[in-house]
Amino acid sequence: MIPFLDLKSINEQYRNELVKATTRVIDSGWYVMGQEVKTFEAAFADYCQTEHCIGVANGLDALTLTLRAWKELGLLSDGDEVIVQANTYIASILAVTENNLVPILVEPSEDTFNLSTTNINKALTTRTRVILPVHLYGQISPMAEIMAIADKHNLLVLEDCAQSHGATFDGMKCGSWGHAAAFSFYPGKNLGALGDGGAITTNDIKLADTVRALGNYGSHEKYKNIYQGVNSRLDEIQAAILNVKLKYLDDEICRRQQVANAYIANIYNPLIQLPKVTQQEEHVWHLFVITTEHRELLVQYLLENGIQTLIHYPLPPHKQQAYKAWNELSFPVTEKMHNQVLSLPMDPTLELSSVEYVIDIINQFSV
Ligand SMILES: *Cc1c(COP(=O)(O)O)cnc(C)c1O
C-alpha cells in the first residue's frame, strides 16, 4: 500500500537527532518556557523573515490569540468583519467566531483554491477590518495585491500559514507579508512536531507582546495579570523537535516539489484536472489536490490498486452543523470543489518508483 502520508518514515530520517534533542530536554529538568522555545522562536522568525515569533500550543490558538490581541489593542471590536475563503479548513473560521467577529465567506479562485482580489473587493463593507488569506494546500495567496487592498482600506491582514511553511512570493516568505501570521506544527503539517504546536510571526512588537501575554494567563510578569488570558504555550520538548526538523524543512519542500513536478509532468488522464501553479516557489505542496467529476470511482480504483488518498475537505464550513445558521447559504464554487477534490499521496519520503506507479495507475483510470 502506498500511504497518503507516512509520518513514521518522515521522522525516522532524524531519529538520532530527535532522540538527542528530547533527551536534552528531559535531562534539563525544565519543560515549559525555556531555552528550546527561545531558540526555536528566534530560528523560525529568521526563517520567516520576521522580527518576532511567539510559540503557542497549536495553530488554532495562533489564529485565535492574534485576533484576540488585536481586540485587546483596540484595533478590532465585536461584530467586525473578517474576509476569508469559504473553502478553508474550519479552524480559520473558528478563530473568527470565537472572538465574536463575523466571518465573511467568499468564493475562492477556481484555479488556486485561494482568495482572489476580485472577490475580496466585492465583499468589502464599512465593517470590514481584517483579511484572512489561507495559503491553502501550500500555495501562497496573491499577497502583493492583498496588501495593496489592505493598505487602501486600512485593514489588518492575518495570514493562515498552517499549510504553507516556507512558501515564497516575490522572494518574500509567507508569514512576513501580513500584519501577523499563524502557523501550525501539527504532526502532519510540512513542519510537524511530535504532538501539537503553533506559532505567530509578526514585525509588530506590540502585537507580539500582547499575544505572548494572552497565551500565558494574560501575564507579562509572574502573578501580574493584565488580561483574562489562556494557557497556550509551545512545550520545550516540541520546540526541541522543531529545532531539529526546521533545519531540514527546505530539503523536504524540495522533495515535495519533485513529487509534484513528476505528477504534473506525467499525469495526462483527461478525467483529472491537475492543480495550477504559476511559479514553483509559491507552492510548498502540503497537499497535491486534483479535481475530478468521478471522485468516488477514482478513490475506489486507487484503493484497489494499493494507493491511499484523502479528501481535503469533504464538507465546507458553511455546511457544518457547528454553523447551522449558514447551512442554506450558497457558494457554488466552494461546493463544487468539496465534491471534486482529491489529495494524492504527497510525502517527502515517497520513493520515485512509488510516484511513477501512482502516475501509471492514474493514467489508466477510465469510467
Ligand atoms: C491545521 C490547520 C489549522 C489548525 O492548526 P492546529 O495546529 O491543528 O490547531 C488552521 N488552519 C489551517 C488552514 C490548517 O490546515
mmCIF file of C-alpha atoms and ligand atoms in Angstrom:
data_model
loop_
_atom_site.group_PDB
_atom_site.id
_atom_site.type_symbol
_atom_site.label_atom_id
_atom_site.label_comp_id
_atom_site.label_asym_id
_atom_site.label_seq_id
_atom_site.Cartn_x
_atom_site.Cartn_y
_atom_site.Cartn_z
ATOM 1 C CA MET A 1 0.000 0.000 0.000
ATOM 2 C CA ILE A 2 1.304 3.470 -0.875
ATOM 3 C CA PRO A 3 0.196 5.553 2.093
ATOM 4 C CA PHE A 4 -1.100 9.079 1.672
ATOM 5 C CA LEU A 5 1.468 10.304 4.189
ATOM 6 C CA ASP A 6 3.962 8.238 6.199
ATOM 7 C CA LEU A 7 4.775 10.263 9.324
ATOM 8 C CA LYS A 8 6.833 7.468 10.819
ATOM 9 C CA SER A 9 9.185 7.359 7.850
ATOM 10 C CA ILE A 10 9.469 11.165 7.820
ATOM 11 C CA ASN A 11 10.528 11.278 11.463
ATOM 12 C CA GLU A 12 12.667 8.134 11.164
ATOM 13 C CA GLN A 13 15.093 10.137 8.985
ATOM 14 C CA TYR A 14 16.022 12.260 12.002
ATOM 15 C CA ARG A 15 15.696 9.625 14.745
ATOM 16 C CA ASN A 16 19.171 10.082 16.235
ATOM 17 C CA GLU A 17 18.910 13.853 16.374
ATOM 18 C CA LEU A 18 15.363 13.727 17.740
ATOM 19 C CA VAL A 19 16.375 11.311 20.489
ATOM 20 C CA LYS A 20 19.316 13.544 21.375
ATOM 21 C CA ALA A 21 17.143 16.655 21.456
ATOM 22 C CA THR A 22 14.395 15.137 23.586
ATOM 23 C CA THR A 23 16.943 13.611 25.938
ATOM 24 C CA ARG A 24 18.495 17.048 26.365
ATOM 25 C CA VAL A 25 15.094 18.402 27.441
ATOM 26 C CA ILE A 26 14.417 15.509 29.821
ATOM 27 C CA ASP A 27 17.838 15.979 31.398
ATOM 28 C CA SER A 28 17.431 19.754 31.700
ATOM 29 C CA GLY A 29 14.604 19.458 34.228
ATOM 30 C CA TRP A 30 12.943 22.477 32.533
ATOM 31 C CA TYR A 31 9.860 21.723 30.411
ATOM 32 C CA VAL A 32 7.876 24.904 29.761
ATOM 33 C CA MET A 33 9.081 28.365 28.610
ATOM 34 C CA GLY A 34 12.788 27.637 28.431
ATOM 35 C CA GLN A 35 15.768 27.739 26.109
ATOM 36 C CA GLU A 36 14.436 25.358 23.433
ATOM 37 C CA VAL A 37 11.414 27.576 22.808
ATOM 38 C CA LYS A 38 13.593 30.699 22.755
ATOM 39 C CA THR A 39 15.958 29.085 20.261
ATOM 40 C CA PHE A 40 13.103 27.915 18.063
ATOM 41 C CA GLU A 41 11.310 31.267 18.132
ATOM 42 C CA ALA A 42 14.486 33.052 17.003
ATOM 43 C CA ALA A 43 15.214 30.474 14.294
ATOM 44 C CA PHE A 44 11.653 30.422 12.971
ATOM 45 C CA ALA A 45 11.372 34.230 12.929
ATOM 46 C CA ASP A 46 14.606 34.235 10.951
ATOM 47 C CA TYR A 47 13.298 31.552 8.588
ATOM 48 C CA CYS A 48 10.085 33.537 8.008
ATOM 49 C CA GLN A 49 11.942 36.840 7.605
ATOM 50 C CA THR A 50 10.081 38.440 10.523
ATOM 51 C CA GLU A 51 11.244 40.137 13.695
ATOM 52 C CA HIS A 52 9.136 38.169 16.152
ATOM 53 C CA CYS A 53 7.873 34.648 16.600
ATOM 54 C CA ILE A 54 5.760 33.538 19.555
ATOM 55 C CA GLY A 55 5.270 29.836 20.209
ATOM 56 C CA VAL A 56 1.763 28.727 21.202
ATOM 57 C CA ALA A 57 0.007 25.415 21.796
ATOM 58 C CA ASN A 58 -1.413 24.877 18.286
ATOM 59 C CA GLY A 59 -2.381 26.542 15.019
ATOM 60 C CA LEU A 60 -5.946 27.316 16.038
ATOM 61 C CA ASP A 61 -4.665 29.189 19.102
ATOM 62 C CA ALA A 62 -2.209 31.086 16.906
ATOM 63 C CA LEU A 63 -5.135 32.403 14.854
ATOM 64 C CA THR A 64 -7.455 32.959 17.819
ATOM 65 C CA LEU A 65 -4.883 34.729 20.002
ATOM 66 C CA THR A 66 -3.812 37.077 17.213
ATOM 67 C CA LEU A 67 -7.379 38.266 16.643
ATOM 68 C CA ARG A 68 -7.893 38.484 20.400
ATOM 69 C CA ALA A 69 -4.716 40.569 20.766
ATOM 70 C CA TRP A 70 -5.932 42.988 18.113
ATOM 71 C CA LYS A 71 -9.126 43.345 20.154
ATOM 72 C CA GLU A 72 -7.146 43.986 23.352
ATOM 73 C CA LEU A 73 -5.087 46.589 21.474
ATOM 74 C CA GLY A 74 -8.282 48.373 20.410
ATOM 75 C CA LEU A 75 -7.877 47.585 16.702
ATOM 76 C CA LEU A 76 -10.929 45.307 16.486
ATOM 77 C CA SER A 77 -14.266 45.100 18.241
ATOM 78 C CA ASP A 78 -17.206 42.687 18.418
ATOM 79 C CA GLY A 79 -19.071 42.396 15.125
ATOM 80 C CA ASP A 80 -16.183 43.495 12.910
ATOM 81 C CA GLU A 81 -15.945 41.594 9.654
ATOM 82 C CA VAL A 82 -13.177 39.238 8.581
ATOM 83 C CA ILE A 83 -12.913 38.241 4.910
ATOM 84 C CA VAL A 84 -11.876 34.606 4.485
ATOM 85 C CA GLN A 85 -12.251 31.991 1.729
ATOM 86 C CA ALA A 86 -15.302 29.738 2.087
ATOM 87 C CA ASN A 87 -13.348 26.568 1.251
ATOM 88 C CA THR A 88 -10.828 26.795 4.099
ATOM 89 C CA TYR A 89 -10.311 24.277 6.876
ATOM 90 C CA ILE A 90 -12.765 25.076 9.672
ATOM 91 C CA ALA A 91 -10.050 26.256 12.119
ATOM 92 C CA SER A 92 -9.672 29.549 10.214
ATOM 93 C CA ILE A 93 -13.379 30.242 10.793
ATOM 94 C CA LEU A 94 -13.466 29.020 14.415
ATOM 95 C CA ALA A 95 -10.815 31.599 15.354
ATOM 96 C CA VAL A 96 -13.029 34.369 13.976
ATOM 97 C CA THR A 97 -16.300 33.356 15.636
ATOM 98 C CA GLU A 98 -14.538 32.568 18.935
ATOM 99 C CA ASN A 99 -13.636 36.278 19.062
ATOM 100 C CA ASN A 100 -17.214 37.469 18.324
ATOM 101 C CA LEU A 101 -16.072 38.654 14.921
ATOM 102 C CA VAL A 102 -18.056 37.942 11.763
ATOM 103 C CA PRO A 103 -16.533 35.741 9.042
ATOM 104 C CA ILE A 104 -17.452 36.988 5.579
ATOM 105 C CA LEU A 105 -17.093 33.879 3.473
ATOM 106 C CA VAL A 106 -16.028 34.480 -0.118
ATOM 107 C CA GLU A 107 -15.638 32.121 -3.034
ATOM 108 C CA PRO A 108 -12.022 31.162 -3.791
ATOM 109 C CA SER A 109 -10.320 31.420 -7.143
ATOM 110 C CA GLU A 110 -11.152 28.251 -9.097
ATOM 111 C CA ASP A 111 -7.552 27.984 -10.259
ATOM 112 C CA THR A 112 -5.716 28.272 -6.962
ATOM 113 C CA PHE A 113 -8.254 27.469 -4.197
ATOM 114 C CA ASN A 114 -7.074 30.751 -2.611
ATOM 115 C CA LEU A 115 -8.620 34.209 -2.151
ATOM 116 C CA SER A 116 -8.958 36.287 -5.280
ATOM 117 C CA THR A 117 -8.730 40.067 -5.206
ATOM 118 C CA THR A 118 -11.940 40.375 -7.232
ATOM 119 C CA ASN A 119 -13.913 38.510 -4.604
ATOM 120 C CA ILE A 120 -12.256 40.388 -1.736
ATOM 121 C CA ASN A 121 -13.213 43.712 -3.305
ATOM 122 C CA LYS A 122 -16.811 42.539 -3.732
ATOM 123 C CA ALA A 123 -17.012 41.563 -0.052
ATOM 124 C CA LEU A 124 -15.746 44.861 1.421
ATOM 125 C CA THR A 125 -18.198 46.749 3.668
ATOM 126 C CA THR A 126 -17.853 49.545 6.220
ATOM 127 C CA ARG A 127 -17.414 46.862 8.933
ATOM 128 C CA THR A 128 -14.542 45.045 7.178
ATOM 129 C CA ARG A 129 -11.473 45.133 9.409
ATOM 130 C CA VAL A 130 -9.435 42.022 8.559
ATOM 131 C CA ILE A 131 -8.491 39.937 5.520
ATOM 132 C CA LEU A 132 -7.570 36.363 6.445
ATOM 133 C CA PRO A 133 -5.896 34.694 3.458
ATOM 134 C CA VAL A 134 -5.369 30.950 3.915
ATOM 135 C CA HIS A 135 -2.468 29.684 1.796
ATOM 136 C CA LEU A 136 -4.391 26.511 1.131
ATOM 137 C CA TYR A 137 -2.633 23.249 0.248
ATOM 138 C CA GLY A 138 0.748 25.053 0.418
ATOM 139 C CA GLN A 139 0.289 27.710 -2.260
ATOM 140 C CA ILE A 140 0.787 31.313 -1.183
ATOM 141 C CA SER A 141 -2.088 33.742 -1.889
ATOM 142 C CA PRO A 142 -1.586 36.811 -4.139
ATOM 143 C CA MET A 143 -0.078 38.725 -1.216
ATOM 144 C CA ALA A 144 1.144 41.846 -3.048
ATOM 145 C CA GLU A 145 -2.394 42.526 -4.289
ATOM 146 C CA ILE A 146 -3.975 41.620 -0.950
ATOM 147 C CA MET A 147 -1.650 44.004 0.918
ATOM 148 C CA ALA A 148 -2.491 46.754 -1.580
ATOM 149 C CA ILE A 149 -6.225 46.315 -0.850
ATOM 150 C CA ALA A 150 -5.485 46.284 2.891
ATOM 151 C CA ASP A 151 -3.430 49.486 2.652
ATOM 152 C CA LYS A 152 -6.085 51.224 0.623
ATOM 153 C CA HIS A 153 -8.883 50.363 3.086
ATOM 154 C CA ASN A 154 -6.825 50.381 6.271
ATOM 155 C CA LEU A 155 -7.373 46.685 7.018
ATOM 156 C CA LEU A 156 -5.379 44.186 9.044
ATOM 157 C CA VAL A 157 -4.076 41.047 7.319
ATOM 158 C CA LEU A 158 -3.719 37.762 9.177
ATOM 159 C CA GLU A 159 -2.121 35.014 7.084
ATOM 160 C CA ASP A 160 -3.128 31.436 7.867
ATOM 161 C CA CYS A 161 0.159 29.652 7.133
ATOM 162 C CA ALA A 162 -0.766 26.306 8.699
ATOM 163 C CA GLN A 163 -0.239 24.572 5.335
ATOM 164 C CA SER A 164 2.419 26.765 3.760
ATOM 165 C CA HIS A 165 5.628 26.948 5.863
ATOM 166 C CA GLY A 166 8.337 28.228 3.526
ATOM 167 C CA ALA A 167 6.165 29.251 0.564
ATOM 168 C CA THR A 168 7.534 32.389 -1.051
ATOM 169 C CA PHE A 169 6.072 35.107 -3.234
ATOM 170 C CA ASP A 170 8.441 37.543 -4.954
ATOM 171 C CA GLY A 171 11.250 36.390 -2.652
ATOM 172 C CA MET A 172 9.214 37.143 0.477
ATOM 173 C CA LYS A 173 8.195 34.262 2.728
ATOM 174 C CA CYS A 174 4.625 33.606 3.753
ATOM 175 C CA GLY A 175 4.211 34.857 7.302
ATOM 176 C CA SER A 176 6.144 38.045 6.516
ATOM 177 C CA TRP A 177 3.569 39.655 4.210
ATOM 178 C CA GLY A 178 0.657 40.287 6.552
ATOM 179 C CA HIS A 179 0.494 42.190 9.843
ATOM 180 C CA ALA A 180 0.638 38.781 11.501
ATOM 181 C CA ALA A 181 0.623 35.120 10.551
ATOM 182 C CA ALA A 182 -0.421 31.900 12.234
ATOM 183 C CA PHE A 183 1.441 28.599 11.855
ATOM 184 C CA SER A 184 0.580 25.064 12.957
ATOM 185 C CA PHE A 185 3.122 22.371 13.799
ATOM 186 C CA TYR A 186 0.562 19.567 13.977
ATOM 187 C CA PRO A 187 2.443 16.353 13.074
ATOM 188 C CA GLY A 188 1.027 16.152 9.534
ATOM 189 C CA LYS A 189 1.963 19.713 8.525
ATOM 190 C CA ASN A 190 5.068 20.408 6.436
ATOM 191 C CA LEU A 191 6.923 21.366 9.621
ATOM 192 C CA GLY A 192 5.448 18.967 12.149
ATOM 193 C CA ALA A 193 6.178 18.381 15.824
ATOM 194 C CA LEU A 194 5.540 15.053 17.584
ATOM 195 C CA GLY A 195 2.354 16.467 19.063
ATOM 196 C CA ASP A 196 0.588 19.809 18.884
ATOM 197 C CA GLY A 197 2.336 23.130 18.424
ATOM 198 C CA GLY A 198 1.842 26.505 16.779
ATOM 199 C CA ALA A 199 3.343 29.963 16.371
ATOM 200 C CA ILE A 200 2.597 33.528 15.410
ATOM 201 C CA THR A 201 5.002 35.619 13.355
ATOM 202 C CA THR A 202 4.879 39.413 13.120
ATOM 203 C CA ASN A 203 7.009 42.545 12.863
ATOM 204 C CA ASP A 204 4.750 44.350 15.333
ATOM 205 C CA ILE A 205 6.319 44.333 18.795
ATOM 206 C CA LYS A 206 3.082 45.434 20.489
ATOM 207 C CA LEU A 207 1.175 42.571 18.939
ATOM 208 C CA ALA A 208 3.977 40.144 19.819
ATOM 209 C CA ASP A 209 3.953 41.236 23.468
ATOM 210 C CA THR A 210 0.172 41.063 23.720
ATOM 211 C CA VAL A 211 -0.059 37.602 22.153
ATOM 212 C CA ARG A 212 2.687 36.343 24.439
ATOM 213 C CA ALA A 213 0.847 37.628 27.499
ATOM 214 C CA LEU A 214 -2.528 36.277 26.347
ATOM 215 C CA GLY A 215 -1.065 32.789 25.937
ATOM 216 C CA ASN A 216 0.439 32.941 29.406
ATOM 217 C CA TYR A 217 -2.674 33.620 31.551
ATOM 218 C CA GLY A 218 -2.708 37.259 30.425
ATOM 219 C CA SER A 219 0.535 37.937 32.200
ATOM 220 C CA HIS A 220 3.856 39.542 31.227
ATOM 221 C CA GLU A 221 5.164 39.272 34.711
ATOM 222 C CA LYS A 222 4.548 36.358 37.055
ATOM 223 C CA TYR A 223 1.428 36.849 39.237
ATOM 224 C CA LYS A 224 0.512 40.138 37.497
ATOM 225 C CA ASN A 225 -2.398 39.555 35.140
ATOM 226 C CA ILE A 226 -3.445 42.352 32.820
ATOM 227 C CA TYR A 227 -5.714 40.270 30.541
ATOM 228 C CA GLN A 228 -8.100 37.385 31.141
ATOM 229 C CA GLY A 229 -5.713 35.157 29.231
ATOM 230 C CA VAL A 230 -5.464 31.476 28.451
ATOM 231 C CA ASN A 231 -2.750 28.853 28.770
ATOM 232 C CA SER A 232 -1.371 28.279 25.276
ATOM 233 C CA ARG A 233 2.348 27.664 25.127
ATOM 234 C CA LEU A 234 4.721 25.648 22.985
ATOM 235 C CA ASP A 235 6.306 22.873 25.090
ATOM 236 C CA GLU A 236 10.074 22.648 25.410
ATOM 237 C CA ILE A 237 10.072 19.088 24.108
ATOM 238 C CA GLN A 238 8.125 20.042 20.963
ATOM 239 C CA ALA A 239 10.363 23.077 20.428
ATOM 240 C CA ALA A 240 13.434 20.812 20.690
ATOM 241 C CA ILE A 241 11.950 18.549 17.998
ATOM 242 C CA LEU A 242 11.111 21.544 15.815
ATOM 243 C CA ASN A 243 14.673 22.845 16.231
ATOM 244 C CA VAL A 244 15.857 19.631 14.579
ATOM 245 C CA LYS A 245 13.213 19.489 11.870
ATOM 246 C CA LEU A 246 13.412 23.161 10.856
ATOM 247 C CA LYS A 247 16.940 22.525 9.546
ATOM 248 C CA TYR A 248 15.547 20.024 7.040
ATOM 249 C CA LEU A 249 12.391 21.889 6.051
ATOM 250 C CA ASP A 250 13.808 23.302 2.811
ATOM 251 C CA ASP A 251 15.100 19.863 1.766
ATOM 252 C CA GLU A 252 11.703 18.369 2.418
ATOM 253 C CA ILE A 253 9.961 21.124 0.455
ATOM 254 C CA CYS A 254 12.340 20.369 -2.414
ATOM 255 C CA ARG A 255 11.391 16.704 -2.346
ATOM 256 C CA ARG A 256 7.685 17.581 -2.223
ATOM 257 C CA GLN A 257 8.244 19.789 -5.279
ATOM 258 C CA GLN A 258 9.942 16.892 -7.083
ATOM 259 C CA VAL A 259 6.926 14.671 -6.404
ATOM 260 C CA ALA A 260 4.543 17.417 -7.563
ATOM 261 C CA ASN A 261 6.612 18.083 -10.697
ATOM 262 C CA ALA A 262 6.513 14.398 -11.580
ATOM 263 C CA TYR A 263 2.725 14.289 -11.142
ATOM 264 C CA ILE A 264 2.250 17.446 -13.203
ATOM 265 C CA ALA A 265 4.568 16.408 -15.998
ATOM 266 C CA ASN A 266 3.257 12.875 -16.357
ATOM 267 C CA ILE A 267 -0.416 12.644 -15.410
ATOM 268 C CA TYR A 268 -2.362 13.146 -18.631
ATOM 269 C CA ASN A 269 -5.697 11.457 -17.911
ATOM 270 C CA PRO A 270 -8.420 13.793 -19.279
ATOM 271 C CA LEU A 271 -10.780 12.731 -16.465
ATOM 272 C CA ILE A 272 -8.488 14.505 -13.998
ATOM 273 C CA GLN A 273 -7.642 18.185 -13.568
ATOM 274 C CA LEU A 274 -4.222 18.950 -12.120
ATOM 275 C CA PRO A 275 -3.551 21.822 -9.694
ATOM 276 C CA LYS A 276 -2.375 25.045 -11.324
ATOM 277 C CA VAL A 277 0.753 26.814 -10.211
ATOM 278 C CA THR A 278 2.330 29.879 -11.736
ATOM 279 C CA GLN A 279 5.710 29.810 -10.014
ATOM 280 C CA GLN A 280 7.187 26.795 -8.267
ATOM 281 C CA GLU A 281 8.496 28.805 -5.311
ATOM 282 C CA GLU A 282 4.931 29.817 -4.497
ATOM 283 C CA HIS A 283 3.936 26.249 -3.732
ATOM 284 C CA VAL A 284 5.346 24.010 -0.991
ATOM 285 C CA TRP A 285 2.881 21.188 -1.734
ATOM 286 C CA HIS A 286 1.478 20.427 1.673
ATOM 287 C CA LEU A 287 -1.165 18.633 -0.381
ATOM 288 C CA PHE A 288 -1.344 17.660 -4.029
ATOM 289 C CA VAL A 289 -5.003 18.198 -4.829
ATOM 290 C CA ILE A 290 -6.561 17.137 -8.110
ATOM 291 C CA THR A 291 -10.194 17.580 -9.098
ATOM 292 C CA THR A 292 -12.371 15.069 -10.893
ATOM 293 C CA GLU A 293 -16.057 14.537 -11.562
ATOM 294 C CA HIS A 294 -15.534 10.841 -10.876
ATOM 295 C CA ARG A 295 -14.114 11.055 -7.395
ATOM 296 C CA GLU A 296 -15.869 8.100 -5.810
ATOM 297 C CA LEU A 297 -14.870 5.763 -8.614
ATOM 298 C CA LEU A 298 -11.308 7.058 -8.638
ATOM 299 C CA VAL A 299 -10.877 6.653 -4.860
ATOM 300 C CA GLN A 300 -12.135 3.076 -5.081
ATOM 301 C CA TYR A 301 -9.973 2.287 -8.124
ATOM 302 C CA LEU A 302 -6.834 3.701 -6.469
ATOM 303 C CA LEU A 303 -7.551 1.782 -3.274
ATOM 304 C CA GLU A 304 -7.924 -1.448 -5.258
ATOM 305 C CA ASN A 305 -4.501 -0.690 -6.695
ATOM 306 C CA GLY A 306 -2.952 -0.076 -3.286
ATOM 307 C CA ILE A 307 -2.941 3.738 -3.331
ATOM 308 C CA GLN A 308 -4.346 5.693 -0.394
ATOM 309 C CA THR A 309 -5.928 9.113 -0.970
ATOM 310 C CA LEU A 310 -7.728 11.613 1.263
ATOM 311 C CA ILE A 311 -10.271 14.395 0.733
ATOM 312 C CA HIS A 312 -9.455 17.929 1.908
ATOM 313 C CA TYR A 313 -12.228 18.619 2.711
ATOM 314 C CA PRO A 314 -15.466 16.679 2.273
ATOM 315 C CA LEU A 315 -17.744 19.365 3.797
ATOM 316 C CA PRO A 316 -17.187 23.154 3.727
ATOM 317 C CA PRO A 317 -17.549 25.143 6.986
ATOM 318 C CA HIS A 318 -20.879 26.688 5.943
ATOM 319 C CA LYS A 319 -22.400 23.197 5.613
ATOM 320 C CA GLN A 320 -21.230 22.053 9.058
ATOM 321 C CA GLN A 321 -23.643 21.508 11.923
ATOM 322 C CA ALA A 322 -21.438 23.829 14.002
ATOM 323 C CA TYR A 323 -22.572 26.700 11.757
ATOM 324 C CA LYS A 324 -26.257 25.783 11.319
ATOM 325 C CA ALA A 325 -27.278 29.358 10.550
ATOM 326 C CA TRP A 326 -25.188 29.276 7.349
ATOM 327 C CA ASN A 327 -26.305 25.867 6.087
ATOM 328 C CA GLU A 328 -28.636 27.385 3.489
ATOM 329 C CA LEU A 329 -26.043 29.801 2.100
ATOM 330 C CA SER A 330 -24.878 29.045 -1.396
ATOM 331 C CA PHE A 331 -21.229 29.007 -2.524
ATOM 332 C CA PRO A 332 -21.301 27.071 -5.793
ATOM 333 C CA VAL A 333 -17.545 27.245 -6.499
ATOM 334 C CA THR A 334 -16.717 26.081 -2.987
ATOM 335 C CA GLU A 335 -19.347 23.341 -3.020
ATOM 336 C CA LYS A 336 -18.156 22.043 -6.378
ATOM 337 C CA MET A 337 -14.600 21.896 -5.015
ATOM 338 C CA HIS A 338 -15.708 19.926 -1.992
ATOM 339 C CA ASN A 339 -17.414 17.436 -4.301
ATOM 340 C CA GLN A 340 -14.438 17.056 -6.620
ATOM 341 C CA VAL A 341 -11.146 17.496 -4.740
ATOM 342 C CA LEU A 342 -8.898 14.534 -4.033
ATOM 343 C CA SER A 343 -5.440 14.570 -2.437
ATOM 344 C CA LEU A 344 -2.872 12.179 -3.940
ATOM 345 C CA PRO A 345 -0.019 10.708 -1.877
ATOM 346 C CA MET A 346 2.352 13.591 -1.045
ATOM 347 C CA ASP A 347 5.251 12.851 1.224
ATOM 348 C CA PRO A 348 8.915 13.909 1.116
ATOM 349 C CA THR A 349 9.953 10.279 1.717
ATOM 350 C CA LEU A 350 7.885 8.915 -1.169
ATOM 351 C CA GLU A 351 10.131 6.784 -3.421
ATOM 352 C CA LEU A 352 10.404 7.833 -7.051
ATOM 353 C CA SER A 353 9.245 4.351 -8.086
ATOM 354 C CA SER A 354 6.077 4.809 -5.998
ATOM 355 C CA VAL A 355 5.401 8.176 -7.624
ATOM 356 C CA GLU A 356 5.807 6.538 -11.055
ATOM 357 C CA TYR A 357 3.431 3.767 -10.029
ATOM 358 C CA VAL A 358 0.773 6.267 -8.881
ATOM 359 C CA ILE A 359 1.112 8.164 -12.184
ATOM 360 C CA ASP A 360 0.836 4.973 -14.191
ATOM 361 C CA ILE A 361 -2.263 3.756 -12.356
ATOM 362 C CA ILE A 362 -3.973 7.164 -12.612
ATOM 363 C CA ASN A 363 -3.308 7.370 -16.333
ATOM 364 C CA GLN A 364 -5.032 4.005 -16.764
ATOM 365 C CA PHE A 365 -8.185 5.134 -14.928
ATOM 366 C CA SER A 366 -11.337 5.099 -17.062
ATOM 367 C CA VAL A 367 -15.075 5.171 -16.419
HETATM 368 C C1 LIG B 1 -4.140 22.607 10.542
HETATM 369 C C2 LIG B 1 -4.765 23.913 10.239
HETATM 370 C C3 LIG B 1 -5.097 24.818 11.251
HETATM 371 C C4 LIG B 1 -5.073 24.481 12.705
HETATM 372 O O1 LIG B 1 -3.879 24.033 13.209
HETATM 373 P P1 LIG B 1 -3.872 23.110 14.531
HETATM 374 O O2 LIG B 1 -2.450 23.124 14.950
HETATM 375 O O3 LIG B 1 -4.354 21.761 14.107
HETATM 376 O O4 LIG B 1 -4.766 23.752 15.532
HETATM 377 C C5 LIG B 1 -5.554 26.067 10.883
HETATM 378 N N1 LIG B 1 -5.707 26.409 9.583
HETATM 379 C C6 LIG B 1 -5.432 25.552 8.587
HETATM 380 C C7 LIG B 1 -5.607 26.003 7.175
HETATM 381 C C8 LIG B 1 -4.960 24.268 8.873
HETATM 382 O O5 LIG B 1 -4.701 23.424 7.875
#
